[in-house]
CSV table of C-alpha atoms in Angstrom, one decimal:
chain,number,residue,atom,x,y,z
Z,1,UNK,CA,-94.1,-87.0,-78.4
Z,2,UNK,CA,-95.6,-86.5,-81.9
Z,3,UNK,CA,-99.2,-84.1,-81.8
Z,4,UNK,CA,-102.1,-85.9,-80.8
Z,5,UNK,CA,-104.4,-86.6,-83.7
Z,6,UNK,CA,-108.2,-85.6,-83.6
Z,7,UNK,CA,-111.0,-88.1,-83.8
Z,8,UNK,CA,-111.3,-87.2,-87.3
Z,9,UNK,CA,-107.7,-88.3,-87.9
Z,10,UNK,CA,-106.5,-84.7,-88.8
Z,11,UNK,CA,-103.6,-83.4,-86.8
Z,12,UNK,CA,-104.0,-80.8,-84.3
Z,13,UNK,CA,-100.6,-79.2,-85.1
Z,14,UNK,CA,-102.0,-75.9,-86.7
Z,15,UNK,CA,-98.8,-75.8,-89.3
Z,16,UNK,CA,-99.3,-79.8,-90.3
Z,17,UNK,CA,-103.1,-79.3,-90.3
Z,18,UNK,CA,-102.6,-76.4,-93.1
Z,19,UNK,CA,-100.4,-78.8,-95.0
Z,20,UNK,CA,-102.9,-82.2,-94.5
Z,21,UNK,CA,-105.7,-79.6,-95.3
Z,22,UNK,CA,-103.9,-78.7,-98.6
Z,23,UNK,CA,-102.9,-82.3,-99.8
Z,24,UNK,CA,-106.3,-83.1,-99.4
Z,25,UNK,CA,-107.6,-80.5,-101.5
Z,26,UNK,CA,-105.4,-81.3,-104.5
Z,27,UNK,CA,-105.9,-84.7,-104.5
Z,28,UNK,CA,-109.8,-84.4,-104.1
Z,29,UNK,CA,-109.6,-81.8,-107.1
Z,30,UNK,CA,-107.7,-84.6,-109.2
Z,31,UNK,CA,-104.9,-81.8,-109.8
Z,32,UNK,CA,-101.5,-82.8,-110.0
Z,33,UNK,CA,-98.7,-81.2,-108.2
Z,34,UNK,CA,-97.4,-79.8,-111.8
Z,35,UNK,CA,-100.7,-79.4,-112.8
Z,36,UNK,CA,-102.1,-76.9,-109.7
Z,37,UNK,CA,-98.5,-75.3,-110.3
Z,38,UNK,CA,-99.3,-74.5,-114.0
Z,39,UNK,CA,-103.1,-72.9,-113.1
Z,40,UNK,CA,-101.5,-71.1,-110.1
Z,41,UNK,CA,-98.4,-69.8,-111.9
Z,42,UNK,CA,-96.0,-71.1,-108.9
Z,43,UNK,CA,-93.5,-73.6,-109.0
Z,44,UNK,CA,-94.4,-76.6,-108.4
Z,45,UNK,CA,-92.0,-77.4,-105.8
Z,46,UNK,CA,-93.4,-75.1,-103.1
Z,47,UNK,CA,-96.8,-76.6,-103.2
Z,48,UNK,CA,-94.6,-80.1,-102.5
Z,49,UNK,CA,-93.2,-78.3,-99.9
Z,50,UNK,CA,-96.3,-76.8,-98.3
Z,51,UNK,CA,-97.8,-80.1,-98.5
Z,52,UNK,CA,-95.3,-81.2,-96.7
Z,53,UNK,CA,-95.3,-79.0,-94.4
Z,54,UNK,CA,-91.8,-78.0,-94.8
Z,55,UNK,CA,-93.1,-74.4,-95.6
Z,56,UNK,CA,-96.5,-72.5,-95.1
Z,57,UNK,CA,-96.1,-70.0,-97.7
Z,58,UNK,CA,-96.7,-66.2,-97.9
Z,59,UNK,CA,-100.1,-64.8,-97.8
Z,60,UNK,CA,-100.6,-64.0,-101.2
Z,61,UNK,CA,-100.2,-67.5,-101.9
Z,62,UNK,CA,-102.7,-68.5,-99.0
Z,63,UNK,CA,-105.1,-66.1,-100.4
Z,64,UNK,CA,-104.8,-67.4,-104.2
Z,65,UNK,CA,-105.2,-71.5,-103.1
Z,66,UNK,CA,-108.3,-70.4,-100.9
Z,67,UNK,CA,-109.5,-69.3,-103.6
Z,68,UNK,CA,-108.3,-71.7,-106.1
Z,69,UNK,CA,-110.3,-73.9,-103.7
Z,70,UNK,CA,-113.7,-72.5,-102.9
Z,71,UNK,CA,-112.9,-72.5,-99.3
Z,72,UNK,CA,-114.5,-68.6,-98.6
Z,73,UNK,CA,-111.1,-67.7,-96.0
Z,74,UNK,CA,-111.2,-71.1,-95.0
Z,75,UNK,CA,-107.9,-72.2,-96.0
Z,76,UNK,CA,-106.6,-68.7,-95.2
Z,77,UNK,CA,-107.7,-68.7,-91.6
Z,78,UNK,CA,-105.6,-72.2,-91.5
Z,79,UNK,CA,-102.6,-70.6,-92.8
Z,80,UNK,CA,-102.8,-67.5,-90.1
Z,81,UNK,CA,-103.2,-70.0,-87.4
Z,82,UNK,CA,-99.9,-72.0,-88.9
Z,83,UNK,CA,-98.3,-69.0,-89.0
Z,84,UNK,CA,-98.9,-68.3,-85.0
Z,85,UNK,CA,-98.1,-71.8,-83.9
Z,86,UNK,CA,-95.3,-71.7,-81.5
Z,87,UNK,CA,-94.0,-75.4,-82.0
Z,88,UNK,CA,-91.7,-73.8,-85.4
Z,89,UNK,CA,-89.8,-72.7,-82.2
Z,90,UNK,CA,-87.5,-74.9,-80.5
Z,91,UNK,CA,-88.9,-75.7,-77.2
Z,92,UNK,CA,-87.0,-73.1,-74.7
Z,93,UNK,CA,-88.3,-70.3,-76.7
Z,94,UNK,CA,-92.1,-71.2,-76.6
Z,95,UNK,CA,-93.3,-69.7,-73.6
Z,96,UNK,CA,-91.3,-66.6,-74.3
Z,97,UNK,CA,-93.1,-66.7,-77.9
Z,98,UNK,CA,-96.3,-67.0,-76.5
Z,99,UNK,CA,-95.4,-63.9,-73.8
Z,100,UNK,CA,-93.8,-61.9,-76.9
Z,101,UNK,CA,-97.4,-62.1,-78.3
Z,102,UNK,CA,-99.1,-61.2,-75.5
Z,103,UNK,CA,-97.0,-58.0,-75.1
Z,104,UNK,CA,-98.2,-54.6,-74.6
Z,105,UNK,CA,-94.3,-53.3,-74.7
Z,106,UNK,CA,-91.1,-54.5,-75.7
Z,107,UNK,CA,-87.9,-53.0,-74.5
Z,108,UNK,CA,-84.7,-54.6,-76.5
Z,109,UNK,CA,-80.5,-54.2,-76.1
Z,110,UNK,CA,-78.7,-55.8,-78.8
Z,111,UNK,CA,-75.3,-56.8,-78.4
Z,112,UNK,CA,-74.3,-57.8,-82.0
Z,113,UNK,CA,-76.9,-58.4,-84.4
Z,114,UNK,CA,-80.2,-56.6,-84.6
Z,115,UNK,CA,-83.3,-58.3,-82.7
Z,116,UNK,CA,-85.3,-60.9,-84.9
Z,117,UNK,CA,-88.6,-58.5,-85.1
Z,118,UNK,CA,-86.5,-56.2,-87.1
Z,119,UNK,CA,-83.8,-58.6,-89.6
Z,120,UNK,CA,-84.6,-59.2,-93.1
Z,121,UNK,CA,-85.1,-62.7,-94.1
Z,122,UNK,CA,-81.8,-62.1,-96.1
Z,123,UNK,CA,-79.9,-61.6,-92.8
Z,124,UNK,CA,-82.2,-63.8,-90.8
Z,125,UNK,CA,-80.6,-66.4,-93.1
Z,126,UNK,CA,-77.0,-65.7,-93.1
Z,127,UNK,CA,-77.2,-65.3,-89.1
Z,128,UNK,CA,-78.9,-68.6,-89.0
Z,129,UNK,CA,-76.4,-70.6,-91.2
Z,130,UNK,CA,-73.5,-69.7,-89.2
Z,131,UNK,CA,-75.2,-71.1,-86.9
Z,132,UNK,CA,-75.3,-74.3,-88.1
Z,133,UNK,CA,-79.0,-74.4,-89.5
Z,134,UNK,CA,-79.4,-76.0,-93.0
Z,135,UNK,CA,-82.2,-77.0,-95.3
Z,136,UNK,CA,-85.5,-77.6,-94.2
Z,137,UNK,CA,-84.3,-76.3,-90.3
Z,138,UNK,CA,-83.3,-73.4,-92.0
Z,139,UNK,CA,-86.2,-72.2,-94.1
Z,140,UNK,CA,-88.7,-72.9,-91.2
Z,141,UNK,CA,-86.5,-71.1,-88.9
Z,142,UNK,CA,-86.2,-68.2,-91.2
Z,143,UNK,CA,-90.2,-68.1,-91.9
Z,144,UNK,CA,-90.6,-68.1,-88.4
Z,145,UNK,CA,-88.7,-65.4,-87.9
Z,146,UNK,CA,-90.4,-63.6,-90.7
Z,147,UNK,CA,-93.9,-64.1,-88.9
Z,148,UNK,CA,-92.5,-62.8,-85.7
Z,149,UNK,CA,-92.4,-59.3,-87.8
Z,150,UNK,CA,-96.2,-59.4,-88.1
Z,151,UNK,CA,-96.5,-58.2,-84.4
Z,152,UNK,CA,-95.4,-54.7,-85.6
Z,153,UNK,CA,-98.1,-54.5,-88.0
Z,154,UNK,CA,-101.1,-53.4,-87.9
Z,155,UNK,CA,-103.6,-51.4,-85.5
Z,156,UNK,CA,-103.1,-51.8,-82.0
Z,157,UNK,CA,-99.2,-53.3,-82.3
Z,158,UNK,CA,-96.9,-52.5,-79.2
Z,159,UNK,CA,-94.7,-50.0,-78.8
Z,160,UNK,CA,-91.3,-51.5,-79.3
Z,161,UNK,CA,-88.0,-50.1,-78.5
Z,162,UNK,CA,-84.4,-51.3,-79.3
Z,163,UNK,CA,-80.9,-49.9,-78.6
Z,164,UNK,CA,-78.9,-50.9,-80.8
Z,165,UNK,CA,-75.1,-51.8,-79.6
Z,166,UNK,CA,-72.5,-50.1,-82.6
Z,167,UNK,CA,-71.0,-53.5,-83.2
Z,168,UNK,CA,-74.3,-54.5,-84.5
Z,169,UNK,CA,-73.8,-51.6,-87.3
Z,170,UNK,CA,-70.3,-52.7,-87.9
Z,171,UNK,CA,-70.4,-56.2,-88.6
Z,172,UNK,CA,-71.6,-56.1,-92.0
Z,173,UNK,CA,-73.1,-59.7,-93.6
Z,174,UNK,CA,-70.6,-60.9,-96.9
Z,175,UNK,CA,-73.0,-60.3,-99.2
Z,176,UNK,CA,-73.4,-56.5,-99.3
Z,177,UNK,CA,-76.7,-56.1,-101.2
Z,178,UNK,CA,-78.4,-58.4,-98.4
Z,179,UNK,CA,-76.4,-55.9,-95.8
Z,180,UNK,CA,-77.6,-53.0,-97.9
Z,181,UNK,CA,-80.9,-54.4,-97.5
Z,182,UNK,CA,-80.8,-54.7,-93.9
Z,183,UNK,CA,-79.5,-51.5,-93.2
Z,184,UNK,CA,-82.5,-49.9,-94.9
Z,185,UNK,CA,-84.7,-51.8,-93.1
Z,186,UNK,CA,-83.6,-50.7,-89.9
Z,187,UNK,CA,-84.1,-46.6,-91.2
Z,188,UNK,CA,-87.6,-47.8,-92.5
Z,189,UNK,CA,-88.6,-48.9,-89.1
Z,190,UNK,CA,-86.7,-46.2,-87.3
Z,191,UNK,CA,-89.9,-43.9,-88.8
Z,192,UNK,CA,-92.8,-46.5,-87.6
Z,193,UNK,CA,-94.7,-44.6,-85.3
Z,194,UNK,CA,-94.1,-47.4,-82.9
Z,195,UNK,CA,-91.1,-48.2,-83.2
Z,196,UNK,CA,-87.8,-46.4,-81.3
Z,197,UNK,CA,-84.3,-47.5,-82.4
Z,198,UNK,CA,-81.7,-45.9,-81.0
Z,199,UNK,CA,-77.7,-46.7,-81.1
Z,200,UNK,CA,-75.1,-46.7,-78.3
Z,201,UNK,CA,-71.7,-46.3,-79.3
Z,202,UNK,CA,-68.6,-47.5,-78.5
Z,203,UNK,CA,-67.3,-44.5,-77.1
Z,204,UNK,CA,-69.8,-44.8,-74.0
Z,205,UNK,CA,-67.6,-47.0,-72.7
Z,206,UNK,CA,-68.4,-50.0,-70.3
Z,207,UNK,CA,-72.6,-50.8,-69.0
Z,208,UNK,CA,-74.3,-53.7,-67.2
Z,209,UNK,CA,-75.4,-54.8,-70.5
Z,210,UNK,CA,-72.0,-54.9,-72.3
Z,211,UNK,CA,-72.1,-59.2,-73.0
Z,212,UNK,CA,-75.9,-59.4,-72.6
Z,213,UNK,CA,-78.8,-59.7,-75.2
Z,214,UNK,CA,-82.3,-58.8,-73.3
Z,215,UNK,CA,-85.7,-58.2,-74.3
Z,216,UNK,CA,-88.4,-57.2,-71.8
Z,217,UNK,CA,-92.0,-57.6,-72.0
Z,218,UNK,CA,-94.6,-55.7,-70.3
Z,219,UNK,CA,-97.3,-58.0,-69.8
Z,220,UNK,CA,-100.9,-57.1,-70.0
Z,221,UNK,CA,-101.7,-56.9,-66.2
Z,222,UNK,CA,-98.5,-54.9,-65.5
Z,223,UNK,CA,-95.8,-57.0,-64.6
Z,224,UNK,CA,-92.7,-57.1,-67.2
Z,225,UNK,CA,-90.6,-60.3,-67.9
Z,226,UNK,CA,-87.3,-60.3,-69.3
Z,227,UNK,CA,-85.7,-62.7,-71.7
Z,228,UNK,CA,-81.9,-62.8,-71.9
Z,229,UNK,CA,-79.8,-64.4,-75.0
Z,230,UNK,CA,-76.2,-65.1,-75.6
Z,231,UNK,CA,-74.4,-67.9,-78.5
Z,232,UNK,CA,-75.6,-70.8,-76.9
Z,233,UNK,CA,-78.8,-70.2,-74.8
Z,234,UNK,CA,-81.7,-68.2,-73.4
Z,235,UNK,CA,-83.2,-67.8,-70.5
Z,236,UNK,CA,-86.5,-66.1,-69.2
Z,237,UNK,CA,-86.8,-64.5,-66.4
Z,238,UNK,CA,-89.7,-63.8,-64.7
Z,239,UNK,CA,-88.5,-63.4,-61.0
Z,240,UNK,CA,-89.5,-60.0,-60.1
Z,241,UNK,CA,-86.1,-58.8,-58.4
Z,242,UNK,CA,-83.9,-60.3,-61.3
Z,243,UNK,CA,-86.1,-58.3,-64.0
Z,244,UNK,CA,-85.7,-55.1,-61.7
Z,245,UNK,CA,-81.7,-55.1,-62.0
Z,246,UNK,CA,-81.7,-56.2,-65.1
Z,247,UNK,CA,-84.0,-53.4,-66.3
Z,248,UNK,CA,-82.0,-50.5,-64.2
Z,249,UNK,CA,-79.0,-51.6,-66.6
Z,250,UNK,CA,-81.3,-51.8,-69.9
Z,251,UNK,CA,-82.0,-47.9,-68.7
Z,252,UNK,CA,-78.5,-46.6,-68.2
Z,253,UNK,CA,-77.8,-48.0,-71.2
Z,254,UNK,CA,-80.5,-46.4,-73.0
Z,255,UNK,CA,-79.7,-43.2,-71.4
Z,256,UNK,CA,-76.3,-43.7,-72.6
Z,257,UNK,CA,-77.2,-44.1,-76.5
Z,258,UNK,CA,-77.8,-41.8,-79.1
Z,259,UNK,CA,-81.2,-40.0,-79.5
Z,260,UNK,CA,-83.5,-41.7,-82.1
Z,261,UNK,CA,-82.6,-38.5,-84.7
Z,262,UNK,CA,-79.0,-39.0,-83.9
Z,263,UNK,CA,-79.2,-43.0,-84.7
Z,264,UNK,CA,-80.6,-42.2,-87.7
Z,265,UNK,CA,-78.0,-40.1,-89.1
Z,266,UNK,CA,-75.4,-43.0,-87.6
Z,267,UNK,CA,-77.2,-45.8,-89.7
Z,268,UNK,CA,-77.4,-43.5,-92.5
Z,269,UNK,CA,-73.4,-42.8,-92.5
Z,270,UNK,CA,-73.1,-46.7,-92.3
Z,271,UNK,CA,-75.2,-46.8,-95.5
Z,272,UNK,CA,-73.3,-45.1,-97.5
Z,273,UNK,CA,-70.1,-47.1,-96.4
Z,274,UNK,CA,-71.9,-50.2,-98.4
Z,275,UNK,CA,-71.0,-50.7,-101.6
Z,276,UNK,CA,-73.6,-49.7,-103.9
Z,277,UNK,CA,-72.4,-52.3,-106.9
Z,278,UNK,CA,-71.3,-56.0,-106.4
Z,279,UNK,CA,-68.7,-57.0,-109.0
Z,280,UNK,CA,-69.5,-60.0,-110.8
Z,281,UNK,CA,-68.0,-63.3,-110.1
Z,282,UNK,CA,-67.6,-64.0,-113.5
């Protein structure tokens, strides 16, 4: 069912109302789509695009059409509110979006590719493609996963911590400046305050977790939720005797891993492994 419309005909669909609110704009400043892209020094084809509401566009972009505009943070508080709207996620993952928010802790096992609050939009994309997501699917899906980075900044964030299966460190992307990139990514957010990554090897052997992507969520009245993922689907689980045994695994397994110290000197060695220049295809 498409989103209602208001009685002033606007959608309520905060990512279409940014875009509606942004077509309108233009057209009642007589600016063409060329035109605005000249003054703003963009190309032209991501103001089509925002219009559109194929994209919402960064911040800084937000910030400069606001006040392109005259709108005073008006437009801008439209783009943060697109950039929160859980309907860019496919429906299973929307109430676990909304409870992701919500979140006053985050627990996280990864089984082969680091969690979405900590990939690069480089690998978010590659990850994605295999996956079968193209063009429009796949730039929303990828901005989506870029907002989902916003909840670890800022004052207040959660404290969020990941153990990182070794096969996540050893399936590098094909493009190794995008896996460089990644890599460093993960050491810059090994040293947020907030943020503990640690790695379990292969060496530990077998765990309750070895097939199993999970994320747990401590909610704020106290009770934790758990959200598991494989290929094909994910499931949230909020029945309190499922989450127990699925967090005494999550904790062997953590006491299995490396410290955080240690982890970093693993991803570190794994650095260097990347080559540093990419020959040319020509």
């Amino acid at each position: 069912m498409p989103p209602r419309k208001a009685t002033t005909g606007r959608s309520q669909s905060p990512r279409q109302r940014f875009a509606e609110e942004l077509h309108a704009l233009r057209v009642e400043s007589g600016e063409s789509l060329r035109k605005l892209a000249e003054r703003m020094g963009w190309d032209w084809s991501l103001f089509g695009k925002m219009e559109r509401g194929e994209t919402i566009g960064g911040p800084e972009v937000a910030l400069a059409l606001d006040q392109h505009y005259g709108m005073r943070g008006g437009l801008l508080a439209l783009w943060e509110l697109a950039l929160g709207d859980s309907t860019q996620f496919k429906e299973q993952y929307r109430r676990y979006m909304k409870l992701e928010a919500e979140a006053t802790g985050l627990s996280h096992f990864a089984v082969s590719v680091p969690p979405g609050l900590l990939q690069t939009d480089g690998y978010a994309t590659a990850v994605l493609s295999t996956g079968g997501a193209s063009g429009v699917e796949l730039a929303q899906q990828v901005e989506a996963r870029a907002g989902r980075r916003a909840l670890l900044v800022g004052d207040g964030i959660p404290h969020f911590r990941t153990v990182l299966s070794e096969t996540v460190l050893r399936t590098p992307l094909a493009d190794p400046r995008e896996w460089r990139a990644q890599l460093e990514h993960l050491l810059a957010m090994a040293d947020h305050p907030r943020v503990t990554l640690q790695v379990l090897l292969q060496s530990a052997g077998g765990h309750g977790l070895v097939s199993t992507d999970v994320m747990f969520l401590r909610l704020p009245g106290g009770q934790s939720v758990a959200y598991t993922e494989n290929a094909h689907r994910g499931e949230l689980i909020e029945e309190c005797t499922a989450v127990d045994r699925l967090q005494v695994a999550y904790d062997a397994v953590r006491d299995l891993a490396l410290s955080p110290a240690q982890s970093r000197t693993f991803i570190l060695r794994m650095l260097e492994e990347v080559p540093c220049d990419v020959p040319s295809s020509t």
